[in-house]
């Protein structure tokens, strides 16, 4: 298939049964990269590495699927390829959560509340 950028990339992600996602080890167990929100935003199930903060972002098993090892990721990917209706359900749940809780309006409000809490805004 080759490389895809911009709208072509989103189209491919949206047509996929699931999107594999892995985070840099520099994050020390935290998750929440751009790909996670791009894929959930277009309604695709994300197969994501486990992270200490993941349950603050999505409900594992309902809004996102997780793995601990590459072998487990392959096993789960194969399962969802054989059961696409389950992947579609998780993808729809993830999209609803992303639209509701993971958007610029919500995050800008959180940022300003954090700044205000630190005494930065009067």
XYZ file of C-alpha atoms in Angstrom:
122
model
C 0.000 0.000 0.000
C 2.861 2.407 0.714
C 2.768 5.701 2.542
C -0.382 7.721 3.146
C -0.686 11.258 4.468
C -3.468 13.670 5.379
C -6.985 12.730 4.339
C -5.753 9.586 2.583
C -4.297 8.367 5.879
C -7.558 9.012 7.749
C -9.498 7.202 5.038
C -7.263 4.135 5.376
C -7.491 4.187 9.174
C -11.284 4.497 9.020
C -11.580 1.507 6.669
C -9.332 -0.648 8.877
C -10.663 -3.274 11.275
C -8.198 -2.092 13.880
C -5.241 0.236 14.218
C -2.089 -0.927 15.983
C -0.628 1.703 18.307
C 2.546 1.719 20.385
C 4.063 4.494 22.487
C 7.673 5.540 22.948
C 9.438 4.098 25.983
C 10.400 7.675 26.904
C 6.835 8.165 28.131
C 7.527 5.714 30.989
C 4.223 3.895 30.792
C 1.995 6.836 29.888
C -0.162 6.669 26.777
C -2.039 9.241 24.729
C -0.265 9.904 21.448
C -1.833 11.530 18.399
C -2.485 8.221 16.602
C -4.679 7.031 19.487
C -7.003 9.992 19.048
C -6.824 10.063 15.234
C -7.941 6.439 15.000
C -10.612 6.597 17.691
C -11.840 9.875 16.220
C -12.660 8.197 12.902
C -14.271 5.216 14.665
C -11.624 2.542 14.296
C -10.786 0.163 17.121
C -7.318 0.812 18.513
C -5.087 -2.027 19.667
C -2.940 -0.100 22.126
C -0.028 -0.908 24.409
C -1.043 -0.844 28.064
C -0.298 2.322 29.980
C -0.665 3.447 33.559
C -3.064 6.244 32.597
C -5.022 4.450 29.850
C -8.153 3.930 31.958
C -8.348 7.728 32.427
C -8.699 8.084 28.648
C -10.667 5.007 27.519
C -12.302 1.946 29.049
C -10.164 -1.074 28.093
C -12.222 -3.810 26.456
C -15.104 -1.413 25.727
C -13.563 1.651 24.051
C -10.055 0.379 23.288
C -8.212 -2.941 23.271
C -4.826 -3.430 24.909
C -1.832 -5.718 24.752
C 1.234 -6.343 26.910
C 3.438 -8.146 24.393
C 3.780 -8.198 20.620
C 2.596 -11.820 20.668
C -0.563 -10.783 22.510
C -1.090 -7.925 20.033
C -0.888 -10.367 17.116
C -3.267 -12.780 18.847
C -5.809 -10.020 19.516
C -5.460 -8.564 16.011
C -6.197 -12.003 14.547
C -9.199 -12.377 16.865
C -10.700 -9.054 15.766
C -10.007 -9.792 12.106
C -12.099 -12.956 12.550
C -14.742 -11.040 14.565
C -14.997 -7.624 12.876
C -18.389 -6.868 14.441
C -16.694 -6.733 17.865
C -13.996 -4.401 16.539
C -16.682 -2.181 14.996
C -18.518 -1.957 18.333
C -15.342 -0.985 20.209
C -14.487 1.534 17.475
C -17.916 3.178 17.730
C -17.638 3.350 21.525
C -14.174 4.882 21.200
C -15.376 7.448 18.679
C -18.205 8.552 20.989
C -15.750 8.930 23.874
C -13.249 10.843 21.739
C -15.859 13.268 20.410
C -17.214 13.848 23.934
C -14.068 13.968 26.075
C -10.987 14.284 23.872
C -11.397 17.479 21.881
C -9.778 20.900 21.867
C -12.614 22.551 23.798
C -12.264 20.118 26.696
C -8.463 20.211 26.748
C -8.182 24.010 26.498
C -10.578 24.343 29.457
C -8.468 21.851 31.430
C -5.313 23.775 30.549
C -6.758 27.097 31.729
C -8.084 25.512 34.923
C -4.622 24.105 35.617
C -2.970 27.477 34.992
C -5.530 29.205 37.206
C -5.025 26.609 39.944
C -1.288 27.362 39.872
C -2.019 31.078 40.312
C -1.123 32.025 36.736
C -4.412 33.726 35.804
C -6.133 36.462 37.758
